[in-house]
Amino acid sequence: MLHVRNQRVLPPPPRTDAADRHPAPADAGPVPRPRDPFFDNAKYLAIVLVAIGHAWTPLRSDSRAADGLYMFVYAFHMPAFILIAGYFSRAFQARPGQLKRLITGIGVPYVVFEIAYVLFKRWADDSPEYPIGLLDPYYVTWFLIALFVWRLTAPLWQVIRWPVPVSLAIASLATVSPGIGDDFNLQRVLQFLPFFVIGMHLRPEHFERLRRPEVRLLAVPVFLGALVTAYWAVPRMSARWFYHTNSAQELGHTWWIGIIMTFALFGCGLLLTAAFLAWVPGRHLWFTALGTATLYGYLLHGFLAKGSRYWGWYDADWVHTPWGQIGVTLIGAVAVTLLCTAPVRRVFRFAVEPSMEWAFRRDSAELGRR
């Protein structure tokens, strides 16, 4: 959801005298729309929350407060990413150029990093027999296959009459269906689907409304209330609900609890996502450019997160002190920030954003470039 090109419709800039004196040539092609820094800022801040959440995972047993913060972050960091991904999938109509970008920007990175993560586990975790299976996404790669499926279905959600209720019905049915299995992490694909669908039906004015001063003011008690609720819920609720990887029955509940939790988690995630977006800056900042490369940070930080477990970094006593937990939080934020920088992009572009012009017919390749 991550590295998605901004296509927000902006009003054309006023013509200047210089533009009148030097008109663009007729064959210059379409002028690219400027990126909206708001969405790049949102993606950067969301990927930082993802990295921090993964850094907190081994610390949950240390304190109830750490576990509560973990549940708080997991309630909305992926919903925010998925909603933004849906927003930038509004124009997807499966045209040749769009399909080319879908393959090279999502499909190929999924295959590359799925294999890379399994090979890394074999080496770092001394598990030489761990199987490579493209049908069973490993760790963070689930998001790529989910985004691939969601985007392919985007035209469908543009034509049906009640897209959000239908997507919620599908998510509810998934939550009460233990027989779905693990192929393509289909539970996550279906349970997170409503956030993608509602993102597809948002418009620029909706995000403008979120950034009003009164909405930002209301977001503060929403966050505080969510933090208190998360702290209260730690001994009463499993954090596995926020992963969306299991049915209600697999979590030890009756089927109707799954339907209730589907709507409760959707409402909670949507409310916290709105509160999060209300405080996202709308101007260019030092990290705005990093928001254009969140896919790099997302896919690469998982090696550090998994390696820290394999190599016993959390066994050190200082990590489990209050100052150590703060240090782990900062390390996670700094690490994912560095992984979004230009030098890292240049090194790993072949895997994250491969060109692959050779793999497409010339007409499709030309449409993709345009």
mmCIF file of C-alpha atoms in Angstrom:
data_model
loop_
_atom_site.group_PDB
_atom_site.id
_atom_site.type_symbol
_atom_site.label_atom_id
_atom_site.label_comp_id
_atom_site.label_asym_id
_atom_site.label_seq_id
_atom_site.Cartn_x
_atom_site.Cartn_y
_atom_site.Cartn_z
ATOM 1 C CA MET A 1 0.000 0.000 0.000
ATOM 2 C CA LEU A 2 2.836 1.347 0.237
ATOM 3 C CA HIS A 3 4.725 2.865 -2.557
ATOM 4 C CA VAL A 4 1.739 4.166 -4.447
ATOM 5 C CA ARG A 5 1.969 6.998 -6.943
ATOM 6 C CA ASN A 6 -0.045 10.026 -5.926
ATOM 7 C CA GLN A 7 -2.749 10.844 -8.413
ATOM 8 C CA ARG A 8 -4.701 13.396 -6.453
ATOM 9 C CA VAL A 9 -6.621 15.724 -8.724
ATOM 10 C CA LEU A 10 -5.476 19.280 -8.161
ATOM 11 C CA PRO A 11 -6.710 22.492 -9.803
ATOM 12 C CA PRO A 12 -4.415 23.665 -12.598
ATOM 13 C CA PRO A 13 -2.018 26.474 -11.628
ATOM 14 C CA PRO A 14 -2.753 29.927 -13.017
ATOM 15 C CA ARG A 15 -0.935 30.799 -16.222
ATOM 16 C CA THR A 16 1.884 33.273 -15.905
ATOM 17 C CA ASP A 17 3.266 35.755 -18.386
ATOM 18 C CA ALA A 18 6.232 33.474 -18.920
ATOM 19 C CA ALA A 19 3.909 30.617 -19.793
ATOM 20 C CA ASP A 20 2.100 32.829 -22.275
ATOM 21 C CA ARG A 21 5.347 33.839 -23.926
ATOM 22 C CA HIS A 22 6.760 30.310 -24.027
ATOM 23 C CA PRO A 23 3.914 27.839 -24.546
ATOM 24 C CA ALA A 24 4.682 24.145 -24.243
ATOM 25 C CA PRO A 25 5.262 22.374 -27.573
ATOM 26 C CA ALA A 26 2.356 20.369 -28.889
ATOM 27 C CA ASP A 27 4.259 17.071 -28.665
ATOM 28 C CA ALA A 28 5.545 17.572 -25.131
ATOM 29 C CA GLY A 29 3.055 15.052 -23.714
ATOM 30 C CA PRO A 30 0.961 15.369 -20.573
ATOM 31 C CA VAL A 31 2.380 17.411 -17.712
ATOM 32 C CA PRO A 32 2.769 15.264 -14.571
ATOM 33 C CA ARG A 33 0.600 16.308 -11.672
ATOM 34 C CA PRO A 34 2.581 17.493 -8.663
ATOM 35 C CA ARG A 35 2.692 15.127 -5.708
ATOM 36 C CA ASP A 36 0.649 16.096 -2.693
ATOM 37 C CA PRO A 37 3.021 16.232 0.315
ATOM 38 C CA PHE A 38 0.154 15.331 2.642
ATOM 39 C CA PHE A 39 -0.002 11.755 1.387
ATOM 40 C CA ASP A 40 3.777 11.329 1.312
ATOM 41 C CA ASN A 41 3.925 12.578 4.905
ATOM 42 C CA ALA A 42 1.140 10.188 5.892
ATOM 43 C CA LYS A 43 2.887 7.212 4.308
ATOM 44 C CA TYR A 44 6.193 8.028 5.990
ATOM 45 C CA LEU A 45 4.620 8.401 9.440
ATOM 46 C CA ALA A 46 2.641 5.194 8.940
ATOM 47 C CA ILE A 47 5.735 3.180 7.967
ATOM 48 C CA VAL A 48 7.486 4.478 11.079
ATOM 49 C CA LEU A 49 4.575 3.161 13.154
ATOM 50 C CA VAL A 50 4.839 -0.208 11.386
ATOM 51 C CA ALA A 51 8.546 -0.473 12.209
ATOM 52 C CA ILE A 52 7.989 0.608 15.806
ATOM 53 C CA GLY A 53 5.204 -1.949 16.195
ATOM 54 C CA HIS A 54 7.518 -4.720 14.982
ATOM 55 C CA ALA A 55 10.259 -3.475 17.325
ATOM 56 C CA TRP A 56 7.829 -3.625 20.259
ATOM 57 C CA THR A 57 6.718 -7.204 19.619
ATOM 58 C CA PRO A 58 9.306 -8.889 21.902
ATOM 59 C CA LEU A 59 8.720 -6.269 24.618
ATOM 60 C CA ARG A 60 5.032 -6.977 25.146
ATOM 61 C CA SER A 61 5.640 -9.338 28.045
ATOM 62 C CA ASP A 62 7.681 -6.726 29.936
ATOM 63 C CA SER A 63 4.820 -4.448 30.899
ATOM 64 C CA ARG A 64 1.132 -3.926 30.452
ATOM 65 C CA ALA A 65 1.801 -0.395 29.184
ATOM 66 C CA ALA A 66 4.047 -1.686 26.370
ATOM 67 C CA ASP A 67 1.413 -4.234 25.397
ATOM 68 C CA GLY A 68 -1.267 -1.527 25.423
ATOM 69 C CA LEU A 69 0.800 0.744 23.168
ATOM 70 C CA TYR A 70 1.331 -2.195 20.843
ATOM 71 C CA MET A 71 -2.409 -2.838 20.546
ATOM 72 C CA PHE A 72 -3.062 0.882 20.074
ATOM 73 C CA VAL A 73 -0.651 1.136 17.132
ATOM 74 C CA TYR A 74 -1.843 -2.103 15.546
ATOM 75 C CA ALA A 75 -5.425 -0.856 15.631
ATOM 76 C CA PHE A 76 -4.775 1.679 12.859
ATOM 77 C CA HIS A 77 -1.318 1.639 11.266
ATOM 78 C CA MET A 78 -2.180 -0.921 8.561
ATOM 79 C CA PRO A 79 -5.752 0.373 8.111
ATOM 80 C CA ALA A 80 -4.238 3.798 7.371
ATOM 81 C CA PHE A 81 -1.867 2.330 4.785
ATOM 82 C CA ILE A 82 -4.619 0.299 3.164
ATOM 83 C CA LEU A 83 -7.053 3.208 3.038
ATOM 84 C CA ILE A 84 -4.460 5.378 1.267
ATOM 85 C CA ALA A 85 -3.713 2.512 -1.133
ATOM 86 C CA GLY A 86 -7.410 2.324 -1.945
ATOM 87 C CA TYR A 87 -7.558 6.069 -2.521
ATOM 88 C CA PHE A 88 -4.801 5.843 -5.125
ATOM 89 C CA SER A 89 -6.435 2.851 -6.790
ATOM 90 C CA ARG A 90 -9.541 4.777 -7.812
ATOM 91 C CA ALA A 91 -8.419 5.128 -11.415
ATOM 92 C CA PHE A 92 -7.357 1.498 -11.872
ATOM 93 C CA GLN A 93 -9.200 0.017 -14.857
ATOM 94 C CA ALA A 94 -6.772 -2.772 -15.782
ATOM 95 C CA ARG A 95 -5.383 -0.840 -18.762
ATOM 96 C CA PRO A 96 -2.119 -2.181 -20.232
ATOM 97 C CA GLY A 97 0.061 0.466 -18.584
ATOM 98 C CA GLN A 98 -1.642 -0.062 -15.232
ATOM 99 C CA LEU A 99 -1.225 -3.824 -15.438
ATOM 100 C CA LYS A 100 2.464 -3.372 -16.252
ATOM 101 C CA ARG A 101 2.966 -1.239 -13.143
ATOM 102 C CA LEU A 102 0.959 -3.736 -11.086
ATOM 103 C CA ILE A 103 3.256 -6.551 -12.172
ATOM 104 C CA THR A 104 6.555 -4.710 -11.825
ATOM 105 C CA GLY A 105 5.649 -2.676 -8.737
ATOM 106 C CA ILE A 106 3.821 -5.324 -6.709
ATOM 107 C CA GLY A 107 3.865 -8.786 -8.299
ATOM 108 C CA VAL A 108 7.585 -9.099 -8.994
ATOM 109 C CA PRO A 109 8.674 -7.596 -5.626
ATOM 110 C CA TYR A 110 6.381 -10.108 -3.919
ATOM 111 C CA VAL A 111 8.118 -13.047 -5.588
ATOM 112 C CA VAL A 112 11.608 -11.604 -5.018
ATOM 113 C CA PHE A 113 11.133 -10.785 -1.336
ATOM 114 C CA GLU A 114 9.136 -13.921 -0.551
ATOM 115 C CA ILE A 115 12.115 -15.973 -1.717
ATOM 116 C CA ALA A 116 14.609 -13.605 -0.048
ATOM 117 C CA TYR A 117 12.880 -13.828 3.344
ATOM 118 C CA VAL A 118 12.762 -17.624 3.259
ATOM 119 C CA LEU A 119 16.450 -17.828 2.309
ATOM 120 C CA PHE A 120 17.241 -15.356 5.100
ATOM 121 C CA LYS A 121 15.359 -17.494 7.610
ATOM 122 C CA ARG A 122 17.172 -20.624 6.437
ATOM 123 C CA TRP A 123 20.505 -18.928 6.987
ATOM 124 C CA ALA A 124 19.954 -16.717 10.032
ATOM 125 C CA ASP A 125 17.618 -19.025 11.963
ATOM 126 C CA ASP A 126 19.487 -22.222 11.088
ATOM 127 C CA SER A 127 16.406 -23.656 9.350
ATOM 128 C CA PRO A 128 17.795 -25.130 6.108
ATOM 129 C CA GLU A 129 14.628 -27.123 5.434
ATOM 130 C CA TYR A 130 12.183 -24.215 5.672
ATOM 131 C CA PRO A 131 10.141 -24.429 2.451
ATOM 132 C CA ILE A 132 9.785 -21.764 -0.207
ATOM 133 C CA GLY A 133 6.079 -21.406 -0.938
ATOM 134 C CA LEU A 134 4.725 -18.519 -2.963
ATOM 135 C CA LEU A 135 1.203 -19.386 -1.847
ATOM 136 C CA ASP A 136 2.048 -18.779 1.823
ATOM 137 C CA PRO A 137 3.316 -15.190 2.241
ATOM 138 C CA TYR A 138 6.108 -14.891 4.786
ATOM 139 C CA TYR A 139 6.039 -12.044 7.314
ATOM 140 C CA VAL A 140 5.589 -8.614 5.669
ATOM 141 C CA THR A 141 5.121 -9.923 2.122
ATOM 142 C CA TRP A 142 1.426 -10.577 2.783
ATOM 143 C CA PHE A 143 0.690 -6.923 2.079
ATOM 144 C CA LEU A 144 1.999 -7.145 -1.481
ATOM 145 C CA ILE A 145 -0.159 -10.083 -2.448
ATOM 146 C CA ALA A 146 -3.137 -8.458 -0.725
ATOM 147 C CA LEU A 147 -2.605 -5.198 -2.594
ATOM 148 C CA PHE A 148 -2.249 -7.128 -5.854
ATOM 149 C CA VAL A 149 -5.647 -8.784 -5.303
ATOM 150 C CA TRP A 150 -7.360 -5.620 -4.055
ATOM 151 C CA ARG A 151 -6.200 -3.592 -7.020
ATOM 152 C CA LEU A 152 -7.306 -6.200 -9.507
ATOM 153 C CA THR A 153 -10.787 -5.997 -7.983
ATOM 154 C CA ALA A 154 -10.837 -2.170 -8.014
ATOM 155 C CA PRO A 155 -13.079 -1.877 -11.120
ATOM 156 C CA LEU A 156 -15.661 -4.075 -9.408
ATOM 157 C CA TRP A 157 -15.926 -1.728 -6.410
ATOM 158 C CA GLN A 158 -16.529 1.180 -8.759
ATOM 159 C CA VAL A 159 -19.627 -0.318 -10.338
ATOM 160 C CA ILE A 160 -21.556 -2.064 -7.550
ATOM 161 C CA ARG A 161 -24.155 -0.045 -5.675
ATOM 162 C CA TRP A 162 -23.158 -0.593 -2.022
ATOM 163 C CA PRO A 163 -19.417 -1.279 -2.093
ATOM 164 C CA VAL A 164 -18.571 -0.653 1.583
ATOM 165 C CA PRO A 165 -21.452 -2.738 3.026
ATOM 166 C CA VAL A 166 -20.642 -5.540 0.584
ATOM 167 C CA SER A 167 -16.968 -5.480 1.567
ATOM 168 C CA LEU A 168 -17.938 -5.561 5.253
ATOM 169 C CA ALA A 169 -20.186 -8.552 4.580
ATOM 170 C CA ILE A 170 -17.276 -10.337 2.885
ATOM 171 C CA ALA A 171 -14.967 -9.511 5.799
ATOM 172 C CA SER A 172 -17.569 -10.783 8.277
ATOM 173 C CA LEU A 173 -17.964 -14.056 6.385
ATOM 174 C CA ALA A 174 -14.178 -14.493 6.346
ATOM 175 C CA THR A 175 -14.006 -13.921 10.108
ATOM 176 C CA VAL A 176 -16.408 -16.817 10.718
ATOM 177 C CA SER A 177 -14.862 -19.174 8.134
ATOM 178 C CA PRO A 178 -12.036 -21.232 9.672
ATOM 179 C CA GLY A 179 -11.742 -23.324 6.521
ATOM 180 C CA ILE A 180 -10.317 -20.538 4.357
ATOM 181 C CA GLY A 181 -6.743 -21.677 4.962
ATOM 182 C CA ASP A 182 -3.413 -19.893 4.636
ATOM 183 C CA ASP A 183 -3.059 -19.623 0.850
ATOM 184 C CA PHE A 184 -2.152 -16.040 -0.074
ATOM 185 C CA ASN A 185 -3.018 -15.132 3.534
ATOM 186 C CA LEU A 186 -6.587 -14.874 2.318
ATOM 187 C CA GLN A 187 -7.993 -14.091 5.755
ATOM 188 C CA ARG A 188 -6.052 -10.829 5.801
ATOM 189 C CA VAL A 189 -6.966 -10.061 2.210
ATOM 190 C CA LEU A 190 -10.669 -10.354 3.014
ATOM 191 C CA GLN A 191 -10.728 -8.957 6.550
ATOM 192 C CA PHE A 192 -8.778 -5.813 5.629
ATOM 193 C CA LEU A 193 -10.767 -5.345 2.396
ATOM 194 C CA PRO A 194 -13.258 -2.732 3.750
ATOM 195 C CA PHE A 195 -10.448 -0.241 4.407
ATOM 196 C CA PHE A 196 -9.295 -0.514 0.791
ATOM 197 C CA VAL A 197 -12.828 -0.147 -0.538
ATOM 198 C CA ILE A 198 -13.677 2.893 1.566
ATOM 199 C CA GLY A 199 -10.378 4.471 0.505
ATOM 200 C CA MET A 200 -11.402 4.039 -3.126
ATOM 201 C CA HIS A 201 -14.524 6.102 -2.519
ATOM 202 C CA LEU A 202 -12.879 9.009 -0.728
ATOM 203 C CA ARG A 203 -12.252 12.298 -2.497
ATOM 204 C CA PRO A 204 -9.748 15.109 -1.912
ATOM 205 C CA GLU A 205 -12.332 17.156 -0.057
ATOM 206 C CA HIS A 206 -12.704 14.397 2.548
ATOM 207 C CA PHE A 207 -9.044 14.693 3.478
ATOM 208 C CA GLU A 208 -9.326 18.470 3.510
ATOM 209 C CA ARG A 209 -12.117 18.231 6.064
ATOM 210 C CA LEU A 210 -10.000 16.014 8.287
ATOM 211 C CA ARG A 211 -7.352 18.720 8.476
ATOM 212 C CA ARG A 212 -9.655 21.381 9.864
ATOM 213 C CA PRO A 213 -8.627 22.766 13.282
ATOM 214 C CA GLU A 214 -11.764 21.520 14.994
ATOM 215 C CA VAL A 215 -11.191 17.975 13.688
ATOM 216 C CA ARG A 216 -7.598 18.032 14.903
ATOM 217 C CA LEU A 217 -8.836 19.131 18.308
ATOM 218 C CA LEU A 218 -11.334 16.257 18.413
ATOM 219 C CA ALA A 219 -8.590 13.806 17.433
ATOM 220 C CA VAL A 220 -6.793 14.387 20.746
ATOM 221 C CA PRO A 221 -9.478 12.870 23.028
ATOM 222 C CA VAL A 222 -9.951 10.098 20.451
ATOM 223 C CA PHE A 223 -6.289 9.115 20.793
ATOM 224 C CA LEU A 224 -6.353 9.435 24.576
ATOM 225 C CA GLY A 225 -9.513 7.343 24.804
ATOM 226 C CA ALA A 226 -7.994 4.693 22.524
ATOM 227 C CA LEU A 227 -4.845 4.517 24.664
ATOM 228 C CA VAL A 228 -6.872 4.049 27.843
ATOM 229 C CA THR A 229 -9.046 1.431 26.139
ATOM 230 C CA ALA A 230 -6.003 -0.444 24.854
ATOM 231 C CA TYR A 231 -4.482 -0.504 28.339
ATOM 232 C CA TRP A 232 -7.763 -1.814 29.731
ATOM 233 C CA ALA A 233 -8.056 -4.449 26.992
ATOM 234 C CA VAL A 234 -4.602 -5.987 27.446
ATOM 235 C CA PRO A 235 -5.663 -8.737 29.905
ATOM 236 C CA ARG A 236 -9.112 -9.075 28.336
ATOM 237 C CA MET A 237 -8.472 -9.295 24.589
ATOM 238 C CA SER A 238 -5.975 -11.053 22.337
ATOM 239 C CA ALA A 239 -3.871 -8.796 20.114
ATOM 240 C CA ARG A 240 -4.263 -11.457 17.417
ATOM 241 C CA TRP A 241 -7.593 -9.849 16.517
ATOM 242 C CA PHE A 242 -5.640 -6.923 15.033
ATOM 243 C CA TYR A 243 -3.588 -9.209 12.776
ATOM 244 C CA HIS A 244 -6.726 -10.352 10.911
ATOM 245 C CA THR A 245 -5.098 -13.702 10.179
ATOM 246 C CA ASN A 246 -7.568 -15.991 11.935
ATOM 247 C CA SER A 247 -11.262 -16.691 12.173
ATOM 248 C CA ALA A 248 -13.164 -16.205 15.407
ATOM 249 C CA GLN A 249 -13.328 -19.962 15.935
ATOM 250 C CA GLU A 250 -9.540 -20.250 15.595
ATOM 251 C CA LEU A 251 -9.213 -17.588 18.289
ATOM 252 C CA GLY A 252 -11.401 -19.604 20.618
ATOM 253 C CA HIS A 253 -14.700 -17.736 20.210
ATOM 254 C CA THR A 254 -18.124 -18.531 18.803
ATOM 255 C CA TRP A 255 -18.896 -17.443 15.245
ATOM 256 C CA TRP A 256 -21.114 -14.477 16.121
ATOM 257 C CA ILE A 257 -18.251 -12.876 18.076
ATOM 258 C CA GLY A 258 -16.381 -12.717 14.773
ATOM 259 C CA ILE A 259 -19.123 -10.646 13.149
ATOM 260 C CA ILE A 260 -19.214 -8.234 16.089
ATOM 261 C CA MET A 261 -15.418 -7.886 16.049
ATOM 262 C CA THR A 262 -15.386 -7.260 12.299
ATOM 263 C CA PHE A 263 -17.540 -4.169 12.696
ATOM 264 C CA ALA A 264 -15.884 -3.106 15.960
ATOM 265 C CA LEU A 265 -12.358 -3.307 14.535
ATOM 266 C CA PHE A 266 -13.431 -1.590 11.326
ATOM 267 C CA GLY A 267 -15.013 1.283 13.247
ATOM 268 C CA CYS A 268 -12.056 1.552 15.606
ATOM 269 C CA GLY A 269 -9.511 1.426 12.780
ATOM 270 C CA LEU A 270 -11.419 3.973 10.706
ATOM 271 C CA LEU A 271 -11.810 6.394 13.617
ATOM 272 C CA LEU A 272 -8.143 6.200 14.604
ATOM 273 C CA THR A 273 -7.053 6.493 10.975
ATOM 274 C CA ALA A 274 -9.090 9.690 10.676
ATOM 275 C CA ALA A 275 -7.518 11.019 13.885
ATOM 276 C CA PHE A 276 -4.063 10.085 12.589
ATOM 277 C CA LEU A 277 -4.616 11.767 9.214
ATOM 278 C CA ALA A 278 -5.978 14.875 10.954
ATOM 279 C CA TRP A 279 -2.518 15.482 12.432
ATOM 280 C CA VAL A 280 -0.493 14.661 9.313
ATOM 281 C CA PRO A 281 1.222 17.854 8.070
ATOM 282 C CA GLY A 282 0.146 19.086 4.666
ATOM 283 C CA ARG A 283 3.354 20.943 3.748
ATOM 284 C CA HIS A 284 6.781 19.812 2.574
ATOM 285 C CA LEU A 285 8.966 18.704 5.481
ATOM 286 C CA TRP A 286 12.344 16.991 5.804
ATOM 287 C CA PHE A 287 10.719 13.553 5.616
ATOM 288 C CA THR A 288 8.249 14.243 2.792
ATOM 289 C CA ALA A 289 10.520 12.786 0.097
ATOM 290 C CA LEU A 290 10.937 9.645 2.200
ATOM 291 C CA GLY A 291 7.207 9.049 1.880
ATOM 292 C CA THR A 292 7.699 8.283 -1.810
ATOM 293 C CA ALA A 293 9.834 5.252 -0.903
ATOM 294 C CA THR A 294 7.912 3.582 1.906
ATOM 295 C CA LEU A 295 7.847 0.286 0.027
ATOM 296 C CA TYR A 296 11.628 0.117 0.467
ATOM 297 C CA GLY A 297 11.357 0.715 4.190
ATOM 298 C CA TYR A 298 8.502 -1.754 4.522
ATOM 299 C CA LEU A 299 10.147 -4.636 2.684
ATOM 300 C CA LEU A 300 13.686 -4.135 4.002
ATOM 301 C CA HIS A 301 13.048 -3.408 7.670
ATOM 302 C CA GLY A 302 11.613 -6.899 8.097
ATOM 303 C CA PHE A 303 15.111 -8.375 7.758
ATOM 304 C CA LEU A 304 16.239 -6.301 10.747
ATOM 305 C CA ALA A 305 13.110 -7.149 12.722
ATOM 306 C CA LYS A 306 13.472 -10.877 12.096
ATOM 307 C CA GLY A 307 17.260 -10.818 12.491
ATOM 308 C CA SER A 308 16.947 -9.207 15.908
ATOM 309 C CA ARG A 309 14.968 -12.268 17.042
ATOM 310 C CA TYR A 310 17.179 -14.832 15.329
ATOM 311 C CA TRP A 311 20.374 -13.368 16.765
ATOM 312 C CA GLY A 312 19.085 -12.763 20.289
ATOM 313 C CA TRP A 313 19.380 -8.984 20.368
ATOM 314 C CA TYR A 314 16.455 -8.792 22.792
ATOM 315 C CA ASP A 315 18.212 -11.058 25.269
ATOM 316 C CA ALA A 316 20.269 -8.126 26.570
ATOM 317 C CA ASP A 317 19.078 -6.943 29.979
ATOM 318 C CA TRP A 318 19.154 -3.231 29.081
ATOM 319 C CA VAL A 319 16.541 -3.741 26.384
ATOM 320 C CA HIS A 320 13.928 -4.620 28.990
ATOM 321 C CA THR A 321 14.350 -1.477 31.062
ATOM 322 C CA PRO A 322 12.185 1.635 30.463
ATOM 323 C CA TRP A 323 15.112 3.444 28.844
ATOM 324 C CA GLY A 324 15.880 0.357 26.795
ATOM 325 C CA GLN A 325 12.321 0.239 25.471
ATOM 326 C CA ILE A 326 12.590 3.890 24.469
ATOM 327 C CA GLY A 327 15.905 3.096 22.785
ATOM 328 C CA VAL A 328 14.381 0.196 20.851
ATOM 329 C CA THR A 329 11.579 2.507 19.701
ATOM 330 C CA LEU A 330 14.061 5.089 18.423
ATOM 331 C CA ILE A 331 16.191 2.442 16.733
ATOM 332 C CA GLY A 332 13.151 1.133 14.871
ATOM 333 C CA ALA A 333 12.142 4.616 13.717
ATOM 334 C CA VAL A 334 15.662 5.572 12.616
ATOM 335 C CA ALA A 335 16.282 2.267 10.842
ATOM 336 C CA VAL A 336 13.146 2.435 8.705
ATOM 337 C CA THR A 337 13.856 6.106 7.950
ATOM 338 C CA LEU A 338 17.308 5.249 6.620
ATOM 339 C CA LEU A 339 15.839 2.456 4.510
ATOM 340 C CA CYS A 340 13.651 4.990 2.695
ATOM 341 C CA THR A 341 16.577 7.223 1.670
ATOM 342 C CA ALA A 342 17.908 7.692 -1.853
ATOM 343 C CA PRO A 343 21.122 5.602 -1.492
ATOM 344 C CA VAL A 344 19.099 2.582 -0.383
ATOM 345 C CA ARG A 345 16.680 3.098 -3.245
ATOM 346 C CA ARG A 346 19.526 3.100 -5.754
ATOM 347 C CA VAL A 347 20.915 -0.170 -4.378
ATOM 348 C CA PHE A 348 17.626 -2.070 -4.178
ATOM 349 C CA ARG A 349 15.699 -0.546 -7.082
ATOM 350 C CA PHE A 350 16.302 -3.682 -9.152
ATOM 351 C CA ALA A 351 14.194 -5.680 -6.681
ATOM 352 C CA VAL A 352 11.607 -3.147 -5.500
ATOM 353 C CA GLU A 353 10.996 -1.201 -8.717
ATOM 354 C CA PRO A 354 12.286 -3.307 -11.617
ATOM 355 C CA SER A 355 11.820 -1.850 -15.089
ATOM 356 C CA MET A 356 11.447 -5.128 -17.002
ATOM 357 C CA GLU A 357 10.706 -3.505 -20.352
ATOM 358 C CA TRP A 358 11.915 -6.722 -21.948
ATOM 359 C CA ALA A 359 9.000 -8.650 -20.472
ATOM 360 C CA PHE A 360 6.243 -6.647 -22.152
ATOM 361 C CA ARG A 361 5.042 -6.039 -25.656
ATOM 362 C CA ARG A 362 6.183 -2.760 -27.061
ATOM 363 C CA ASP A 363 2.741 -1.140 -27.038
ATOM 364 C CA SER A 364 2.224 -2.060 -23.349
ATOM 365 C CA ALA A 365 5.698 -0.849 -22.421
ATOM 366 C CA GLU A 366 5.044 2.471 -24.159
ATOM 367 C CA LEU A 367 1.744 2.917 -22.337
ATOM 368 C CA GLY A 368 3.489 2.175 -19.055
ATOM 369 C CA ARG A 369 6.100 4.878 -19.689
ATOM 370 C CA ARG A 370 3.417 7.397 -20.549
#
